[in-house]
XYZ file of C-alpha atoms in Angstrom:
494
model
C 0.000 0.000 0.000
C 1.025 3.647 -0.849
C 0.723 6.149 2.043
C 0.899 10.184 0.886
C 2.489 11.927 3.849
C 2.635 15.979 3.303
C 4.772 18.465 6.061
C 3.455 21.715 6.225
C 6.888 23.530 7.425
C 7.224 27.012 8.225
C 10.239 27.255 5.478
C 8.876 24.777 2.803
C 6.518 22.090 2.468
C 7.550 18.181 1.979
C 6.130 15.630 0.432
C 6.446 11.712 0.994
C 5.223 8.815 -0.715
C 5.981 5.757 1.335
C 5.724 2.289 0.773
C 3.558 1.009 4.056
C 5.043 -2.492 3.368
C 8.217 -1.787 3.578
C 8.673 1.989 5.145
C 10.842 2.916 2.738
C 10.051 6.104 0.945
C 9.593 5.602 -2.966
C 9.811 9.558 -3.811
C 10.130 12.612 -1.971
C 9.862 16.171 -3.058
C 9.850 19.708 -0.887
C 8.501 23.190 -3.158
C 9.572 25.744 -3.144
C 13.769 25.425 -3.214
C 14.087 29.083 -1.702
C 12.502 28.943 1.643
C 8.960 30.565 2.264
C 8.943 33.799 3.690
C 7.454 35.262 6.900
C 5.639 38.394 7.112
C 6.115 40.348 9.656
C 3.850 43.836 9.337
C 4.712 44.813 13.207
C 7.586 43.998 15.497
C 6.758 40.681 17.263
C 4.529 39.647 14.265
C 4.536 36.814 12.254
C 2.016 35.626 9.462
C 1.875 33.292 6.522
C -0.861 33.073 3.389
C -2.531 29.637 4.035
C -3.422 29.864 0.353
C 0.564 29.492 -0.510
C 0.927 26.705 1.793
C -1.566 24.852 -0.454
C 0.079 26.200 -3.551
C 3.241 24.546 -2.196
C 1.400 21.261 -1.391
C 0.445 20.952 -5.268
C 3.657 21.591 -6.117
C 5.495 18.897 -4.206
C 3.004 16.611 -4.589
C 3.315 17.369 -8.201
C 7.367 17.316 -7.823
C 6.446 13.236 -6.596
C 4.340 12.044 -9.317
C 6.609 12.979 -11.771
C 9.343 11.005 -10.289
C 7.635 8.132 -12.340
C 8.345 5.477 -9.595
C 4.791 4.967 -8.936
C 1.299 5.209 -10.062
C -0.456 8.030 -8.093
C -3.834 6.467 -8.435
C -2.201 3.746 -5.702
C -1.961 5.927 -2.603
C -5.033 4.805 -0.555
C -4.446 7.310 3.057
C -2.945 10.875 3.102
C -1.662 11.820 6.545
C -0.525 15.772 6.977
C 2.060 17.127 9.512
C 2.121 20.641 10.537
C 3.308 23.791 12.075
C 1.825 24.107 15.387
C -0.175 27.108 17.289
C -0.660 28.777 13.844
C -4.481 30.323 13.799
C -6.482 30.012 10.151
C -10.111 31.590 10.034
C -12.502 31.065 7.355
C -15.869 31.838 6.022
C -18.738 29.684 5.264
C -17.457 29.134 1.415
C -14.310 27.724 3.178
C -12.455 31.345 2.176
C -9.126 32.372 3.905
C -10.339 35.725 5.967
C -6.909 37.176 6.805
C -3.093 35.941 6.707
C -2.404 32.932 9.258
C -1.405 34.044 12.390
C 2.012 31.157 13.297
C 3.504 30.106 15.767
C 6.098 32.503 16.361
C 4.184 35.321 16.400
C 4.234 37.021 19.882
C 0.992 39.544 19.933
C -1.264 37.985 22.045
C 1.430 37.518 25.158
C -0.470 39.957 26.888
C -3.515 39.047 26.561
C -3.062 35.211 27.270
C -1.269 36.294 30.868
C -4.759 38.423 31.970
C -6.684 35.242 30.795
C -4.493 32.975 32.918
C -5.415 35.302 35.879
C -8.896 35.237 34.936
C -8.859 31.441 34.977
C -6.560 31.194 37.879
C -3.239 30.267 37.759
C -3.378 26.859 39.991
C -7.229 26.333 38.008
C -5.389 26.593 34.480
C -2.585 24.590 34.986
C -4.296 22.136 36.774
C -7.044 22.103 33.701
C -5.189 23.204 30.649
C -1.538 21.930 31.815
C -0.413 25.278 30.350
C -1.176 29.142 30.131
C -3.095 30.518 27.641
C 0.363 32.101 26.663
C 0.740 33.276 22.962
C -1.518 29.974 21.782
C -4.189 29.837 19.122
C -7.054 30.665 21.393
C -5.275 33.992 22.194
C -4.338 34.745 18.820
C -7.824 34.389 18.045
C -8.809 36.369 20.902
C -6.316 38.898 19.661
C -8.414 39.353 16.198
C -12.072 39.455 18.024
C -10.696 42.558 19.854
C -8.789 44.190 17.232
C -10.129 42.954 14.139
C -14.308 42.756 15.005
C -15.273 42.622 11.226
C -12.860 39.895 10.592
C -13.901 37.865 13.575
C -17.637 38.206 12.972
C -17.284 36.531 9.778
C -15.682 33.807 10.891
C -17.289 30.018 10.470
C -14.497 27.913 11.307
C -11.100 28.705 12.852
C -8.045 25.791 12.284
C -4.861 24.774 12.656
C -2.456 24.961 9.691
C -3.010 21.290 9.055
C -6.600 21.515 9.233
C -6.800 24.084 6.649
C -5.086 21.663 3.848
C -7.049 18.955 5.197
C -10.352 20.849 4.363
C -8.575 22.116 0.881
C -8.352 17.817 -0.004
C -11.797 17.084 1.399
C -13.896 20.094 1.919
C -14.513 18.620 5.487
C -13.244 20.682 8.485
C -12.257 18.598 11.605
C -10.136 18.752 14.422
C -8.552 16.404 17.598
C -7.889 16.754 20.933
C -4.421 16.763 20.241
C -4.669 19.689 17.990
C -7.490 21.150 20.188
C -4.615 20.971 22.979
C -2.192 22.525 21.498
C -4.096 25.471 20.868
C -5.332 25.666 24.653
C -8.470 24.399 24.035
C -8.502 21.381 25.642
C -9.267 20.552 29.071
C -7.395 17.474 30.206
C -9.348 16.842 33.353
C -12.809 16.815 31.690
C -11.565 15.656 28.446
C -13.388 17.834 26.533
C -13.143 22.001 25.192
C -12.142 24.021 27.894
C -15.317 25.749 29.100
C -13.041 28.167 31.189
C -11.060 28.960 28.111
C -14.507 29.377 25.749
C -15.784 31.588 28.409
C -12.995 33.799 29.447
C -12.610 34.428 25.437
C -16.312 34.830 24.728
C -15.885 31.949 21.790
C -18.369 30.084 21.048
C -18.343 26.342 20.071
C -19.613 26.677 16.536
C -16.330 27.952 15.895
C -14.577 25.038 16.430
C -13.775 21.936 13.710
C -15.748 18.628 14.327
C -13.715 17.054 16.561
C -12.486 13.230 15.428
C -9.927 10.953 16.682
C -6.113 11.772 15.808
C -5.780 8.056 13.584
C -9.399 8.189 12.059
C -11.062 9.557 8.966
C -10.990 13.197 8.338
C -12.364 13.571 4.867
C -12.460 12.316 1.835
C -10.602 13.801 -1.375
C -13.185 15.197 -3.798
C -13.188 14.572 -7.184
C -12.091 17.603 -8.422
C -9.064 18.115 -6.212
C -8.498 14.109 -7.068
C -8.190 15.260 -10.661
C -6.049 17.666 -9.777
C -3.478 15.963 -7.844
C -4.067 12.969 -9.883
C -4.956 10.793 -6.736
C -7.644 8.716 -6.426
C -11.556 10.287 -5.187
C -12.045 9.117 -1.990
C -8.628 8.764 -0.326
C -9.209 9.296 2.921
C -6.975 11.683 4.799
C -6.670 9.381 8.088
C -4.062 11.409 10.380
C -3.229 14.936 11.500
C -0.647 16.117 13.772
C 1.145 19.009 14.623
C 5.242 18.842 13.320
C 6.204 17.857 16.875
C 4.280 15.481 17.892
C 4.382 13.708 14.519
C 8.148 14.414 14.718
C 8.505 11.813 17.558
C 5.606 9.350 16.336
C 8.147 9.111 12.996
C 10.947 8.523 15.504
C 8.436 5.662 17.240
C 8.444 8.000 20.265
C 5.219 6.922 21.767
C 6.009 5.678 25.340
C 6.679 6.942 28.437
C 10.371 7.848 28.955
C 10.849 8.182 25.076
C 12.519 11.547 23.921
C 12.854 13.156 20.262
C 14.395 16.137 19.156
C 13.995 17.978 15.963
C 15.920 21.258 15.390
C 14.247 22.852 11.993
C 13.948 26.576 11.872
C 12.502 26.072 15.649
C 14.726 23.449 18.344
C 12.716 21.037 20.013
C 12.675 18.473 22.834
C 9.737 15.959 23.321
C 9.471 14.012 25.948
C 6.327 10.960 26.131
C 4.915 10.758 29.633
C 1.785 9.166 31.024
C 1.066 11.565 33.809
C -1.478 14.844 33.343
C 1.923 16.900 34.496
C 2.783 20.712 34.045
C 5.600 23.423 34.473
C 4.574 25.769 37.122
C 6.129 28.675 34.271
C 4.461 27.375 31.728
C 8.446 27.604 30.117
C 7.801 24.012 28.649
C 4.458 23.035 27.753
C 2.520 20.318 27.895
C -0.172 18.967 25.136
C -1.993 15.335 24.293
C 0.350 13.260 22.133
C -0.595 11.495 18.757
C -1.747 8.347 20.906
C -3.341 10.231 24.092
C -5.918 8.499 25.243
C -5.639 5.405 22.612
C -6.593 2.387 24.316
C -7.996 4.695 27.371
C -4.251 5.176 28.128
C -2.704 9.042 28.992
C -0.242 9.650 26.499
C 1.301 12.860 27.111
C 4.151 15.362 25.483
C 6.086 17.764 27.376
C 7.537 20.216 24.567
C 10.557 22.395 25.023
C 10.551 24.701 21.894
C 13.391 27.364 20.950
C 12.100 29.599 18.462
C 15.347 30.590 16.917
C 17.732 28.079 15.798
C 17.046 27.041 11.999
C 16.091 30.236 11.715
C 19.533 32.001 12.819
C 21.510 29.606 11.032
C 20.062 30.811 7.976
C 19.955 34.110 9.052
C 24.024 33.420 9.170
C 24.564 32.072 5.689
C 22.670 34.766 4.193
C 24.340 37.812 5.969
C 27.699 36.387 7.401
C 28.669 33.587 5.133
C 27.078 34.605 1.587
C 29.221 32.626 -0.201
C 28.810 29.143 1.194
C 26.488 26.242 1.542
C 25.074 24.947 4.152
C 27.648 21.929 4.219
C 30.493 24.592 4.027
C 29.646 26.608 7.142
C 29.250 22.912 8.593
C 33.017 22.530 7.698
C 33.879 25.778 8.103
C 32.970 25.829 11.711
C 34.564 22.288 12.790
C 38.064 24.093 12.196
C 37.026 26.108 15.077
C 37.656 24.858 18.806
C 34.564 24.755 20.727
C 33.825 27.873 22.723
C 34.739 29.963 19.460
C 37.651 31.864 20.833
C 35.358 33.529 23.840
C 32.560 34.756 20.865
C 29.092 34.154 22.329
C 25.633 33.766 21.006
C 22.043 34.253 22.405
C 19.489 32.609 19.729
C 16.135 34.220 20.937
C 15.432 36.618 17.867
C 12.452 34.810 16.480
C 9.612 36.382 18.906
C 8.939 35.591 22.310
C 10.151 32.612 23.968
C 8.383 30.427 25.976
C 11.248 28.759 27.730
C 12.006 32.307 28.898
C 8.816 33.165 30.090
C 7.747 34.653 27.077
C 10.082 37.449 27.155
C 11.619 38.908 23.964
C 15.051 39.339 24.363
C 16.112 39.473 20.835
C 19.564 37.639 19.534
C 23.012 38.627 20.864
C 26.329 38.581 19.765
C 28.897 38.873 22.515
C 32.746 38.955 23.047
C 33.648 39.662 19.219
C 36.886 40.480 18.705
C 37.782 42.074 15.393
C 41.402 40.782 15.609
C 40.490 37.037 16.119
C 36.943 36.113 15.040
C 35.852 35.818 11.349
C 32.502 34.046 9.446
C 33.702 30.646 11.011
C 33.502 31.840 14.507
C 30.498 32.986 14.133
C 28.910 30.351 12.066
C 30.434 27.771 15.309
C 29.310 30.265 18.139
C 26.001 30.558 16.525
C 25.170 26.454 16.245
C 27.041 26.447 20.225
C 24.178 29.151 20.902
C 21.302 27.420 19.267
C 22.800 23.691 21.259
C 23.059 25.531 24.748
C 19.619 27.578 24.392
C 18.487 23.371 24.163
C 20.265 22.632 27.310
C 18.928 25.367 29.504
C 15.687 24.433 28.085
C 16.208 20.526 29.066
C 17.327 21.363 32.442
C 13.971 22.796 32.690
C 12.513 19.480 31.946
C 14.917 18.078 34.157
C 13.214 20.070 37.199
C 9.753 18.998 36.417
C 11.218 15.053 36.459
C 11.984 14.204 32.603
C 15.616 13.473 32.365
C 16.311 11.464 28.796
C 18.702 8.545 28.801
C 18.858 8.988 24.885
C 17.393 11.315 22.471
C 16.313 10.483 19.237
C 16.253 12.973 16.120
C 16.077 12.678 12.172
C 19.089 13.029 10.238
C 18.109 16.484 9.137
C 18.435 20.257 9.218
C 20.966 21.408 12.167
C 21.556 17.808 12.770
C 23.282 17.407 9.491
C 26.021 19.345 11.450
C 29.056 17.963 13.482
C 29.490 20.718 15.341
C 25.937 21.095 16.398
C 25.362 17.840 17.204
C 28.543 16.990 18.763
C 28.087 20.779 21.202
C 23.984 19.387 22.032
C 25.380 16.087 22.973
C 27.992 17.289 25.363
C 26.517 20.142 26.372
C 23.513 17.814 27.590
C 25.167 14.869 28.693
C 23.103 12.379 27.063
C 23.083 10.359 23.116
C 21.334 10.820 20.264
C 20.186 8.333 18.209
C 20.178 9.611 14.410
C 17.447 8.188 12.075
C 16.600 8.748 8.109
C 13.215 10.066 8.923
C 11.342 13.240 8.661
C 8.140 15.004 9.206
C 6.527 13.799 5.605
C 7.524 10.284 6.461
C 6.297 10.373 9.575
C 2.721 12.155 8.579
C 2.436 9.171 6.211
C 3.149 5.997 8.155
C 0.361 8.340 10.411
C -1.899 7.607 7.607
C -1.472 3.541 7.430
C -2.180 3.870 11.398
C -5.380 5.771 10.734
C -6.429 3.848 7.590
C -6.098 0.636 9.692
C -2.734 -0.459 7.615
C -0.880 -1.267 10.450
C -2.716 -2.949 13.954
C -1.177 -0.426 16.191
C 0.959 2.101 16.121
C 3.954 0.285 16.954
C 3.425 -2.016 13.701
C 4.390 1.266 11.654
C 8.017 1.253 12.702
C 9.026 -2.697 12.453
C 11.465 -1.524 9.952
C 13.140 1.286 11.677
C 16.716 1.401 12.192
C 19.148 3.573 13.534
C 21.925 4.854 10.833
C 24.411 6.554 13.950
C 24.701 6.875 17.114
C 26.854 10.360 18.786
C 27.371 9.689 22.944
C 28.829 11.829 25.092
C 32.775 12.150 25.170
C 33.884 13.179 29.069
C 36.891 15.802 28.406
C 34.232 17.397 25.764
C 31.432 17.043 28.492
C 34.106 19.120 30.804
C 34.925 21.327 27.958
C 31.313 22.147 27.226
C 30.521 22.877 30.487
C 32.701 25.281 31.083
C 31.860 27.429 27.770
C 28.004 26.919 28.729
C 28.486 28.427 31.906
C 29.728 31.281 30.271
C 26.937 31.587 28.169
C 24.224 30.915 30.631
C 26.017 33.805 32.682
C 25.341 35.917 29.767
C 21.626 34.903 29.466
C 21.051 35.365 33.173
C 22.454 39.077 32.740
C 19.287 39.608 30.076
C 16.547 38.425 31.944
């Protein structure tokens, strides 16, 4: 059987086509080759047309079929993966009403912080494991107060994988998973967040049709069937936010079990089976893919740095102009770790939650004009993004998740050796590499939902690891050294 999976990054979007049999992927394809851009029409915003996230969709899926290594008309389950917290609003002829509103935008921080006192702190933890923070249900509270017409022509508001779910089937639907992640979801009476619906003045009607995760979510029509070239009918069987389908593709489904993912956000996931929160709110807490499959609590704490991919790139394109990603890579291993006393803060992508959603913007300290050039920075920068995931995982540490391993997908900063090898020191703890990604991932989802696979589990029979990095002790001394001069620097901004 042939399994679609499509990843709707905040860069590009990916497409898969898997072979459920085997797991192996038969073609892949990503559009566009330039990344996607971010608006940003005020400081601390961040938006995205949903329309050219389906443009991109077509594109790769397009980019797939004309690989010629399979016939299209054989996928039987689409499964989508997507950026999380980002806030899509329609009409009732399904039309976009204003630019998405992602995940790193930061204008609702206010107004999330009065609802959390208008809850009550101990009451919203307790309920919603978070605060409202900068989440989807305070974005959208954002645009009933300063967008009225906009709001009061709203049908349905989504999630970013939602939206090109409904553009396949013309159904709109929802899961507690993504219903969670948007602070919606109330975890002790399983259901929408009365407290949340209230405080907002939402009503229901606004919400999708809520459906488990791994179930069916719409059929493809016939005219989008012809076209994609797919098949009328297919059922698109599995939705999931990027992180949470980041660690189902790594078969991170269990208590204990850790992924990481470091795209133009860094992320730890940790799987635990106890209804658990930060008292800070600095990591946050939503219902994993399998949450409450087989009446079992299935939770994942998320630890999310907003700017790592991001600054990397940020890097190449103003610092090292002339080189590829592979060539800072190598550029930046000739450089010992600590980058000759040249330090780097990460946090200029919008607020950060691990700091209490404060924006403290990037910094670039100690540079010496005499000594530092483009690989210093390109090493100090990747050190930056590594040690912004260590103060973030001691976090987790305090609130009792301490990984024995990690487990990430051979892919974006983890294609470097200096990133890598400064997370797994810095840390203390292995990662286990895998050839896996979000689109891979999104479409063994869609064998789980379509009832391919039995469980789960079944999906990743044929995963193996392709590398394994552990901790070296004079680089774990090394490392901690340098981090503590970082962290002193980070302490200094806060």
């Amino acid at each position: 059987m042939l399994l679609l999976g499509i990843d709707i990054g905040t860069s590009s979007i990916k497409a898969s086509v898997v072979d459920g049999t085997t797991g192996q992927i038969i073609a892949s394809a990503q559009y566009p080759d330039t990344e996607n851009t971010i608006s940003t029409p005020q400081t601390g915003w961040a938006e995205q047309d949903p329309e050219m996230w389906w443009e991109c969709v077509q594109q790769a899926v397009f980019r797939c079929h004309s690989s010629g290594k399979y016939n299209s008309k054989d996928i039987h389950a689409i499964g989508i993966a997507y950026q999380m917290h980002g806030l899509v609003m329609v009409d009732r002829d399904h039309r976009v009403l204003r630019p998405s509103i992602i995940w790193c935008d930061s204008r609702a921080v206010e107004i999330g912080n009065q609802a959390f006192k208008t809850i009550g702190e101990e009451k919203s933890l307790a309920h919603l494991l978070n605060s409202p923070g900068n989440f989807t249900a305070s974005k959208l509270a954002w645009v009933k107060a300063n967008e009225p017409r906009i709001y009061g022509s709203v049908y349905k508001i989504m999630l970013p994988g939602d939206f090109i779910a409904m553009k396949l089937t013309g159904t709109i639907t929802t899961s507690n998973s993504a219903l969670s992640e948007g602070i919606f979801w109330d975890f002790q009476t399983n259901a929408v967040s009365e407290d949340v619906m209230k405080t907002y003045g939402f009503s229901h009607n606004i919400l999708p049709e809520l459906r488990p995760l791994f179930s069916n979510h719409g059929e493809v029509t016939s005219s989008i069937a012809d076209l994609l070239g797919l098949q009328a009918g297919t059922p698109v069987c599995y939705k999931a936010g990027d992180q949470p389908n980041n660690a189902l593709s790594l078969n991170v489904l269990e208590p204990g079990e850790v992924a990481a993912t470091a795209g133009t956000s860094g992320v730890v996931y940790s799987v635990s089976d106890q209804v658990s929160y930060d008292p800070l709110s600095r990591v946050n807490t939503f219902a994993h893919v399998n949450h409450q499959l087989n009446n079992q609590n299935r939770l994942g704490t998320l630890l999310c740095i907003n700017g790592t991919g991001i600054l990397n790139r940020w890097v190449r394109d103003n610092v090292a102009t002339n080189m590829s990603y592979q060539q800072m890579n190598d550029a930046a291993s000739q450089v010992q770790a600590g980058a000759n006393g040249l330090f780097v803060l990460p946090f200029g992508n919008g607020a950060e939650r691990v700091l209490g959603n404060k924006t403290i913007d990037a910094t670039f300290t100690g540079i010496n004009f005499n000594i530092h050039s483009s690989a210093h920075i390109i090493r100090a920068s990747q050190e930056g993004i590594a040690f912004s995931l260590k103060y973030g995982v001691d976090i987790m540490a305090s609130n009792g998740s301490s990984p024995k391993v990690i487990r990430a997908g051979k892919a974006n900063m983890f294609l470097s050796n200096v990133f890598t090898e400064a997370l797994v020191n810095a840390i203390g703890v292995a990662v286990e590499l895998y050839d896996t990604d979000g689109a891979k991932g999104a479409a063994l989802g869609a064998g789980i939902g379509q009832g391919f696979f039995s469980n789960p589990k079944d999906a990743f029979s044929n995963m193996k690891s392709i590398g394994l990095v552990e901790p070296t002790p004079h680089l774990v001394a090394q490392y901690a050294e340098v981090y503590a001069q970082w962290k002193a620097i980070l302490d200094a901004q806060l």
